[in-house]
Coordinates of C-alpha atoms and ligand atoms in Angstrom, one line a residue:
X27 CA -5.1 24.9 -5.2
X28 CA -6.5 22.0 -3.6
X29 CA -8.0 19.4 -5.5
X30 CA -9.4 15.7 -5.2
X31 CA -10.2 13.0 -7.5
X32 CA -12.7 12.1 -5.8
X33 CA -14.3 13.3 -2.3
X34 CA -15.3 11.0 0.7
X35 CA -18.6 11.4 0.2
X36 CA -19.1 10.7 -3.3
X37 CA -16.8 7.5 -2.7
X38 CA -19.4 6.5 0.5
X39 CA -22.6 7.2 -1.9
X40 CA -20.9 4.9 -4.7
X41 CA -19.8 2.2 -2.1
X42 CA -23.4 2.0 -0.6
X43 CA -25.0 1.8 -3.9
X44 CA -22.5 -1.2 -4.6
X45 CA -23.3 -2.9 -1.7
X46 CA -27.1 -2.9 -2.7
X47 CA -26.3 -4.2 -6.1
X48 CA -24.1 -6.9 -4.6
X49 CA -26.9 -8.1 -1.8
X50 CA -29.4 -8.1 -4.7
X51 CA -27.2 -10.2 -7.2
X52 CA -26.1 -12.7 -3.9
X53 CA -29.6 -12.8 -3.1
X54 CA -30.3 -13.8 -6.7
X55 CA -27.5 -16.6 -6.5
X56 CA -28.9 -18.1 -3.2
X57 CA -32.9 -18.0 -5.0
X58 CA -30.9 -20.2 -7.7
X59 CA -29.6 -23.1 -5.2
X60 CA -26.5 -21.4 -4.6
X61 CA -24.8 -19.1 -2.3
X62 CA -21.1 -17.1 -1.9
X63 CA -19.8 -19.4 1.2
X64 CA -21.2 -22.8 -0.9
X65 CA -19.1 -25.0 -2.8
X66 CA -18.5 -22.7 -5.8
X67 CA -15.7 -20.9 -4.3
X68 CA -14.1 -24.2 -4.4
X69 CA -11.8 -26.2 -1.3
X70 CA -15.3 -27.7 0.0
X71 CA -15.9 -29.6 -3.0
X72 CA -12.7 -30.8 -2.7
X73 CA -12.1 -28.5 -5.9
X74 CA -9.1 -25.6 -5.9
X75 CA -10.1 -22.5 -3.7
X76 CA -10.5 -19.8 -5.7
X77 CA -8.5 -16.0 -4.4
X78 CA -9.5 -13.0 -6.1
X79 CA -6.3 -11.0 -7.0
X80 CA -7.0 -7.2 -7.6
X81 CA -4.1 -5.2 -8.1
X82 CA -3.8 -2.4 -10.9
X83 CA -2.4 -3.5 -14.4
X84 CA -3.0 -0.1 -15.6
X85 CA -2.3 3.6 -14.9
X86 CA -0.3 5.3 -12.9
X87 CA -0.1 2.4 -9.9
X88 CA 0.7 -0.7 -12.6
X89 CA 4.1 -1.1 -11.5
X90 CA 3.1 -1.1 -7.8
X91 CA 0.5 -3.9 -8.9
X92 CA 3.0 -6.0 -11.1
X93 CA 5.2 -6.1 -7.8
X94 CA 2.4 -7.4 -6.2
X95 CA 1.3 -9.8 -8.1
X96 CA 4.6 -11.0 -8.1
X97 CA 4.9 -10.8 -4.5
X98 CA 1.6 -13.2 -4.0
X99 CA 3.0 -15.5 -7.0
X100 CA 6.3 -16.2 -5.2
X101 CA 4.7 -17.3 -1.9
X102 CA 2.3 -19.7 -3.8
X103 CA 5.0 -20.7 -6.5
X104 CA 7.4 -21.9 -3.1
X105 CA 4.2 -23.4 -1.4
X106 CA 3.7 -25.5 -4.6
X107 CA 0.5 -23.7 -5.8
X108 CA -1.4 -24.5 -2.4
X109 CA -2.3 -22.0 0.4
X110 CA -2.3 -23.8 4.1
X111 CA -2.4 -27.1 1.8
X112 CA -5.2 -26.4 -0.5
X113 CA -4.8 -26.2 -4.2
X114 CA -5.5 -22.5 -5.1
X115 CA -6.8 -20.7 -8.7
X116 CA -6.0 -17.8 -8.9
X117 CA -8.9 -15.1 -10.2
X118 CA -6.7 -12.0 -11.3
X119 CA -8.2 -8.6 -11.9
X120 CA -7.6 -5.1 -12.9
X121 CA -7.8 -2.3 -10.5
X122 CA -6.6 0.4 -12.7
X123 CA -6.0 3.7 -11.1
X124 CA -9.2 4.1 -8.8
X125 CA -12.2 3.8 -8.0
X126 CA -14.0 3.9 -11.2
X127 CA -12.3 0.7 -12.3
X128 CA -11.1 -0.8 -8.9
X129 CA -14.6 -1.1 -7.5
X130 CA -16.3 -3.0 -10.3
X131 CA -13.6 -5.5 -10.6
X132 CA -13.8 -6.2 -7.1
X133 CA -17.7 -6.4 -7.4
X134 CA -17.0 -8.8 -10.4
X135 CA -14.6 -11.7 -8.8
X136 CA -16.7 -11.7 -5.6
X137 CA -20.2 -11.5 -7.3
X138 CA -19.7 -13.7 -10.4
X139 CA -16.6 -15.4 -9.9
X140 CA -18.0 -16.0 -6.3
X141 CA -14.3 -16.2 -4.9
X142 CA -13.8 -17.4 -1.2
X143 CA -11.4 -14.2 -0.4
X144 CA -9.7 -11.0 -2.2
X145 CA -6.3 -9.8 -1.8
X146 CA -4.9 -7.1 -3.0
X147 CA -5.9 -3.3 -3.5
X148 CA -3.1 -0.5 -4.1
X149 CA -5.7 2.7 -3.9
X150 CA -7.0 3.9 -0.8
X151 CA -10.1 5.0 -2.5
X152 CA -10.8 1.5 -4.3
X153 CA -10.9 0.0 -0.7
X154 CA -13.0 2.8 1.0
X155 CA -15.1 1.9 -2.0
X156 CA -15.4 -2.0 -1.4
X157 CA -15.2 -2.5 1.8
X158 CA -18.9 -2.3 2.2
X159 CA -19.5 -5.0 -1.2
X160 CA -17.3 -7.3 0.4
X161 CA -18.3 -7.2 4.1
X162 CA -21.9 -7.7 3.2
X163 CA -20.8 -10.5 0.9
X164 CA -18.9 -12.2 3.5
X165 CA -15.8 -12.7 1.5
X166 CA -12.9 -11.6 3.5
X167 CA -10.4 -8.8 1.4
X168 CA -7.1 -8.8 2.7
X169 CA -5.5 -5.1 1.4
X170 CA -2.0 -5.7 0.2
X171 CA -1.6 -1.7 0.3
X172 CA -4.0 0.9 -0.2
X173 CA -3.5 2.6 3.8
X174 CA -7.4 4.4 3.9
X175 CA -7.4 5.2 7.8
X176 CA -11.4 3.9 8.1
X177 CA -11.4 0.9 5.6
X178 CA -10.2 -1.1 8.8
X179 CA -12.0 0.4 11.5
X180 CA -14.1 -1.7 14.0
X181 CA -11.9 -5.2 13.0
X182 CA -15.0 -7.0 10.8
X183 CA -13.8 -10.5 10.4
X184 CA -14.2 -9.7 6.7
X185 CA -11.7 -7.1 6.7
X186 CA -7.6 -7.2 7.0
X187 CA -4.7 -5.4 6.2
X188 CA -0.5 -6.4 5.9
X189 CA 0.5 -3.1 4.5
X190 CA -0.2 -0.1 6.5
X191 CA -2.5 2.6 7.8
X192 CA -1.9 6.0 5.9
X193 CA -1.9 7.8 9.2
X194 CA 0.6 5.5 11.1
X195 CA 2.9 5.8 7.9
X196 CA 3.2 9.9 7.7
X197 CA 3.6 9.9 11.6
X198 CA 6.3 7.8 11.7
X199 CA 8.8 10.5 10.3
X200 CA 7.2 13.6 12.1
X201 CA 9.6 13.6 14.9
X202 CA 12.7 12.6 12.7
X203 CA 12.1 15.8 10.4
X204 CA 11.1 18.0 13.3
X205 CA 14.7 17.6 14.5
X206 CA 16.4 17.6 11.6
X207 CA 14.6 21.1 10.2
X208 CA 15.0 22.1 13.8
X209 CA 14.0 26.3 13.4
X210 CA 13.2 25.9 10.0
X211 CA 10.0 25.3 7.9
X212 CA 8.6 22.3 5.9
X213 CA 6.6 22.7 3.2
X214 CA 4.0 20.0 2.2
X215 CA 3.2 18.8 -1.0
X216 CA 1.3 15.4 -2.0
X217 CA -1.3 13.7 -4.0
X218 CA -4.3 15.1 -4.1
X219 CA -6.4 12.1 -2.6
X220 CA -7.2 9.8 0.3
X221 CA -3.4 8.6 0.8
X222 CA -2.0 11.8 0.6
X223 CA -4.5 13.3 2.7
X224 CA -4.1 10.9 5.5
X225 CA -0.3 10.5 5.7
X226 CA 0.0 14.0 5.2
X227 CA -2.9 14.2 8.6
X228 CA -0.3 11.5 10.3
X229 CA 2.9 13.5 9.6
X230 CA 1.5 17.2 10.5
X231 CA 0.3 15.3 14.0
X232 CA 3.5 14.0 15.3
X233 CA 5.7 17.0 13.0
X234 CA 3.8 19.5 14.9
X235 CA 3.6 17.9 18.7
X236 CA 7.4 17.6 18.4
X237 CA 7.8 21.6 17.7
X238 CA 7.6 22.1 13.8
X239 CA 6.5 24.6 11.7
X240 CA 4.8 24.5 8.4
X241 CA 5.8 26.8 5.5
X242 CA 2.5 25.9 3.5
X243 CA 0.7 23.0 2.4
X244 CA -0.5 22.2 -1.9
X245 CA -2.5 19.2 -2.9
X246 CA -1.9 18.5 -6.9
X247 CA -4.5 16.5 -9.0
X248 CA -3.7 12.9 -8.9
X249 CA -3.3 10.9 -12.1
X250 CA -3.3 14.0 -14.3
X251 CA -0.5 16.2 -12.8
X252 CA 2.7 16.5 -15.5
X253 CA 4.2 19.6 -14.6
X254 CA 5.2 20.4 -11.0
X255 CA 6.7 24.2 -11.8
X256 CA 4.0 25.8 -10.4
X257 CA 4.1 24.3 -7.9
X258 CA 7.7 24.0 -6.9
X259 CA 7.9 27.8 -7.2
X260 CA 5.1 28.1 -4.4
X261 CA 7.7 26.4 -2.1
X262 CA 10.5 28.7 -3.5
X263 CA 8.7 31.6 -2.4
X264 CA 7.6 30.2 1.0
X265 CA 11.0 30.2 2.4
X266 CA 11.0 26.3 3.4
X267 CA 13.7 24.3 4.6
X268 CA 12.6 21.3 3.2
X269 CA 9.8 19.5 1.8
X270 CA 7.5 16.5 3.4
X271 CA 5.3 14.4 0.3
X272 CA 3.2 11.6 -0.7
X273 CA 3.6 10.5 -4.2
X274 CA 3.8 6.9 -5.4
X275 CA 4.5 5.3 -9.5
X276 CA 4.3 7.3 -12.0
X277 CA 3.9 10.8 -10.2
X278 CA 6.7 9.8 -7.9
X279 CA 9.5 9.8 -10.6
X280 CA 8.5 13.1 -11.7
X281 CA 8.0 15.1 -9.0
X282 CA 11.3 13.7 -7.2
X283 CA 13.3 14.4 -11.2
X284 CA 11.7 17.7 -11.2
X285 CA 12.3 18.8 -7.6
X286 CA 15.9 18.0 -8.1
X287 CA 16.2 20.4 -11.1
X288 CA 14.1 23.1 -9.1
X289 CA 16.4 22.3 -6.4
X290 CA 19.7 22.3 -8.3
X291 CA 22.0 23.6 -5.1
X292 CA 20.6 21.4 -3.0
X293 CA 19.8 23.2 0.1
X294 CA 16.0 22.2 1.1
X295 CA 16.2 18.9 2.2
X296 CA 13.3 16.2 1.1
X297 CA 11.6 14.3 2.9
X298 CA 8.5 11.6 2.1
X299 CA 6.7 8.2 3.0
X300 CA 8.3 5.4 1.3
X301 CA 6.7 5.2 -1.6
X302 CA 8.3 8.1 -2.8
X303 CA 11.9 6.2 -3.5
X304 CA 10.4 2.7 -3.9
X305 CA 11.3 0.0 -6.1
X306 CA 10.7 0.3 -9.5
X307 CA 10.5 4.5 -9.0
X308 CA 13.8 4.7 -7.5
X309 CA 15.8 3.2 -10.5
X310 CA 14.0 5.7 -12.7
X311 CA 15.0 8.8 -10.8
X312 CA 18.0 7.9 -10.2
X313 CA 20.8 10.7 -9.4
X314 CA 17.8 12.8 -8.6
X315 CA 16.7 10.4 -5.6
X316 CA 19.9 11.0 -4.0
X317 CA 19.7 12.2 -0.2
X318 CA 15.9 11.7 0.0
X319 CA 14.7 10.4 3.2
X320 CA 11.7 8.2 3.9
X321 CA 9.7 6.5 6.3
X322 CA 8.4 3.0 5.7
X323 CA 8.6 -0.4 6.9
X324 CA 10.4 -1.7 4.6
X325 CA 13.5 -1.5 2.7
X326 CA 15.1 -4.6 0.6
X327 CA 18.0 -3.9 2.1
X328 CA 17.3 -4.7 5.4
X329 CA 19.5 -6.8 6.8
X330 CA 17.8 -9.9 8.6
X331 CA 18.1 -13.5 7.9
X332 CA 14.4 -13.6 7.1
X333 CA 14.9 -10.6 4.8
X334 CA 17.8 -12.3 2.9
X335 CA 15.9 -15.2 2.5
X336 CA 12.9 -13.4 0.8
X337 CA 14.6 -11.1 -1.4
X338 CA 17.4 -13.8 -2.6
X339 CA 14.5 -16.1 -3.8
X340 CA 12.7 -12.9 -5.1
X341 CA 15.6 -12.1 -7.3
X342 CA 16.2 -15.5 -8.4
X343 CA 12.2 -15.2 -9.6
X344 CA 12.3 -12.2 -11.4
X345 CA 15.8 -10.7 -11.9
X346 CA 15.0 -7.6 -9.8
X347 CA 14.8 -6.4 -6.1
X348 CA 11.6 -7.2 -4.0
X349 CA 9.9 -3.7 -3.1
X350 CA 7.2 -3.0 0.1
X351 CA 4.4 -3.8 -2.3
X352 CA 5.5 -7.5 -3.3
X353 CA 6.5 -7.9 0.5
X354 CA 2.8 -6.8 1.3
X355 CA 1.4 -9.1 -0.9
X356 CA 3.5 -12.0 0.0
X357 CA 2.8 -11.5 3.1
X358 CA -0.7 -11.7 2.8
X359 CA -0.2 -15.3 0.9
X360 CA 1.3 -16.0 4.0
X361 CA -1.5 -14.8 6.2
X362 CA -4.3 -16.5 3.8
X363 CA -2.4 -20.1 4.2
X364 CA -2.5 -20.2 7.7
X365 CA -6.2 -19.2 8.0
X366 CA -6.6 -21.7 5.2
X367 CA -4.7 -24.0 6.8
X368 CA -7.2 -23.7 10.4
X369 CA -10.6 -23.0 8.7
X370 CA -13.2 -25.3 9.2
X371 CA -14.3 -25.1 5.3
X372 CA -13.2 -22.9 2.3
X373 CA -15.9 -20.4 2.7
X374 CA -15.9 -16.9 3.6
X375 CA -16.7 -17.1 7.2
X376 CA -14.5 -19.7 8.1
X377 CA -11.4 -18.2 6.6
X378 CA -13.0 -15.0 7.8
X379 CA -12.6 -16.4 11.9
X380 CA -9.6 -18.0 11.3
X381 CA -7.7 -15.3 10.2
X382 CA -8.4 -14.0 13.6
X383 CA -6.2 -16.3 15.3
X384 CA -3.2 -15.6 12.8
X385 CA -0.8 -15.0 15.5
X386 CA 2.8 -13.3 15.1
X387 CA 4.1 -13.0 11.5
X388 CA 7.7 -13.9 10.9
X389 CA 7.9 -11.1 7.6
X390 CA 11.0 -10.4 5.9
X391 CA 9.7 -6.6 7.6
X392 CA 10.1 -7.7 11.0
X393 CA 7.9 -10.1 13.1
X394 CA 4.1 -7.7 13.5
X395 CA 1.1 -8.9 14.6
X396 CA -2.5 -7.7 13.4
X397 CA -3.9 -4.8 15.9
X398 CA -7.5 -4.4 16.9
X399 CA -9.0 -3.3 13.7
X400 CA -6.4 -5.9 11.6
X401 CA -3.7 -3.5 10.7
X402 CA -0.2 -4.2 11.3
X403 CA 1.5 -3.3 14.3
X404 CA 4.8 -3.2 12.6
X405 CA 8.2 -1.5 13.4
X406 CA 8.7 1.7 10.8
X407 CA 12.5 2.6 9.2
X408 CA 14.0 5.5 8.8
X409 CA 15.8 5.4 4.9
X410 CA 18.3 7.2 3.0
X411 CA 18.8 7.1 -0.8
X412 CA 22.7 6.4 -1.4
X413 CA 24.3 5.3 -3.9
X414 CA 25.8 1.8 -3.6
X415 CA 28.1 0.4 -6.2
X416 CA 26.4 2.6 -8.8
X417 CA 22.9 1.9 -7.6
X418 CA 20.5 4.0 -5.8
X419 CA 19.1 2.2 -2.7
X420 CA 17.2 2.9 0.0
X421 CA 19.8 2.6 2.8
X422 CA 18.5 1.9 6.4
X423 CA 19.2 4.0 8.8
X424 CA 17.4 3.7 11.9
X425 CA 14.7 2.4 13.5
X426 CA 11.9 5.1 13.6
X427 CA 9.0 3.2 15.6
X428 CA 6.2 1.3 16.0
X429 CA 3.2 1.5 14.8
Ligands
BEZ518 C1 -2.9 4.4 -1.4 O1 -3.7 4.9 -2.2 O2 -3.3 4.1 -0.2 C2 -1.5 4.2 -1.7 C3 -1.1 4.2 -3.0 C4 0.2 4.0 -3.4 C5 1.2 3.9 -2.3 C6 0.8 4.0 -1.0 C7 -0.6 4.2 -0.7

């Protein structure tokens, strides 16, 4: 039984009614002497520049959001609290699980708080549902995660992206499982919303051109599903070979804990995007993680001198191992710097052109580059939860593609 939180059009309907509310309330501001790109946003004045930082602090995506925040912290902690040499304050806010919550605190930092840029975002249905707000505010938003396929189409200045696009991500392992499974089926299961959707779109594409076959397909209700037995015994009776899925936080430690239960002998093989094993998630499943394998382009164990050098001063910071979301979001501290570093003034549109010319980005990922609409082209990893000295990690195993 397919089911979404929210549909595409309710999420357009919502974001255009935002955008009105924010041109009225800017238009208000500018009637009062003062506008977005002025000197409130700091830098200009000579005062600190202020970032809008949304990540969720609540509901099923707070760890992802914690990792985040941390992520952005460490850059600005090693840069001495300045991004590209100017003093930064740093306007935190809560996205919370969606929509509902994610697009009013976005509203809020860019409207009132009158921030010169946003980064953050783990939802893909919070950024379909600001981009509009903040591209008619002229504030850029640099998404930290949430993969929404259209948030980034047509490259507005206002708009970029160091994570990933949800489509790119589920393609990347298409081909890998295709092989693997070889005359066997795959069943899907996922989150019940944009992301799942998408990478679920981006797997069946390149799955399907390299000769699979799907078993059947279920879409669970996000935020609210507990109990997956229902729908593990769908995939029992459909015969698969193994299972492709989207889950992330809190819905990812269950499903993974209950699929290995359901899946006591071990015979269907699963399969996911990265977020399914990641970070905080895998240490909570655990034994149950062991085997799965994941496409993402990331793991902390990659093994590159830049990557050592990121996740050594990570662990130093916070006692644990850095995860794709703090890489994300470090890497979009990066990204802000050296736009702050080239822009004419600490407003909107100046950070807005400069981040245009940002150039290769040496990322404890890999080096990427932003593509035509500002999304990473970035290499993708093929991983493997082992277990290594009593921990389960994502182990790398190959390199998957580009994308
Ligand atoms: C998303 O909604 O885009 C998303 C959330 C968590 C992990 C990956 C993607």
């Amino acid at each position: 039984m397919p089911v979404t939180v929210r549909t595409g059009a309710s999420v357009g309907r919502h974001a255009r009614l935002v955008a009105a509310l924010v041109a009225l309330a800017l238009a208000t501001a500018a009637c009062g002497g003062s506008s977005v790109s002025g000197g409130k946003t700091g830098g200009k004045t000579g005062g600190p520049v202020k970032v809008g930082l949304v990540v969720p602090l609540s509901g099923v995506y707070a760890p992802l959001g914690e990792d985040m925040r941390n992520g952005f912290q460490l850059y600005l902690n090693q840069h001495g609290g300045k991004l590209g040499g100017k003093e930064i304050k740093l306007v935190s806010a809560d996205e919370g699980e969606g929509p509902q919550t994610g697009v009013p605190a976005t509203t809020r930092v860019v409207t009132q708080e009158r921030v010169a840029a946003v980064v953050g975002l783990v939802n893909s249905a919070t950024a379909a549902g600001v981009r509009d707000t903040v591209v008619s505010a002229k504030v850029p938003l640099i998404v930290a995660n949430a993969g929404a396929n259209g948030v980034t189409k047509g490259g507005s200045p206002y708009i970029w992206r160091t994570s990933f696009t949800n489509g790119n991500v589920g393609a990347a392992l298409g081909p890998e499982v295709a092989k693997q499974v070889g005359t066997g089926t795959v069943y899907i299961i996922t989150a019940g919303y944009t992301a799942g959707k998408e990478q679920i779109a981006g797997f069946k594409q390149t799955f399907q051109a390299a000769g699979g076959k799907i078993a059947g397909e279920t879409y669970t209700p996000f935020g609210t599903t507990q109990d997956w037995q229902p729908y593990l015994s769908r995939i029992r009776s459909s015969g698969a070979d193994a299972v492709f899925s989207f889950y992330a936080g809190a819905e990812a430690v269950n499903f993974v804990k209950q699929f290995a239960q359901f899946n006591a002998g071990g015979s269907v093989k699963l399969f996911g995007t990265g977020f399914l094993t990641e970070g905080g998630v895998l240490s909570a499943q655990g034994p149950a993680a062991a085997g799965v394998q994941t496409a993402l382009h990331y793991s902390n164990l990659l093994d590159t001198p830049r990557n050592e050098e990121f996740a050594t001063a990570y662990r130093q910071a916070y006692n644990e191992e850095p995860t794709v979301y703090a890489m994300q979001s470090y890497d979009a501290a990066a990204v802000l710097a050296g736009a702050l570093s080239r822009a004419s003034a600490a407003t909107g549109e100046a950070i807005g052109k400069a981040l245009a010319d940002t150039g290769t980005v040496d990322s404890p990922r890999g080096s990427w580059t932003f593509d035509e609409n500002h999304d990473p082209q970035q290499p993708y990893y093929l991983r493997k939860v082992e277990n290594r000295n009593g921990k389960f990690a994502n182990v790398v195993v190959s390199k998957l593609s580009n994308g």
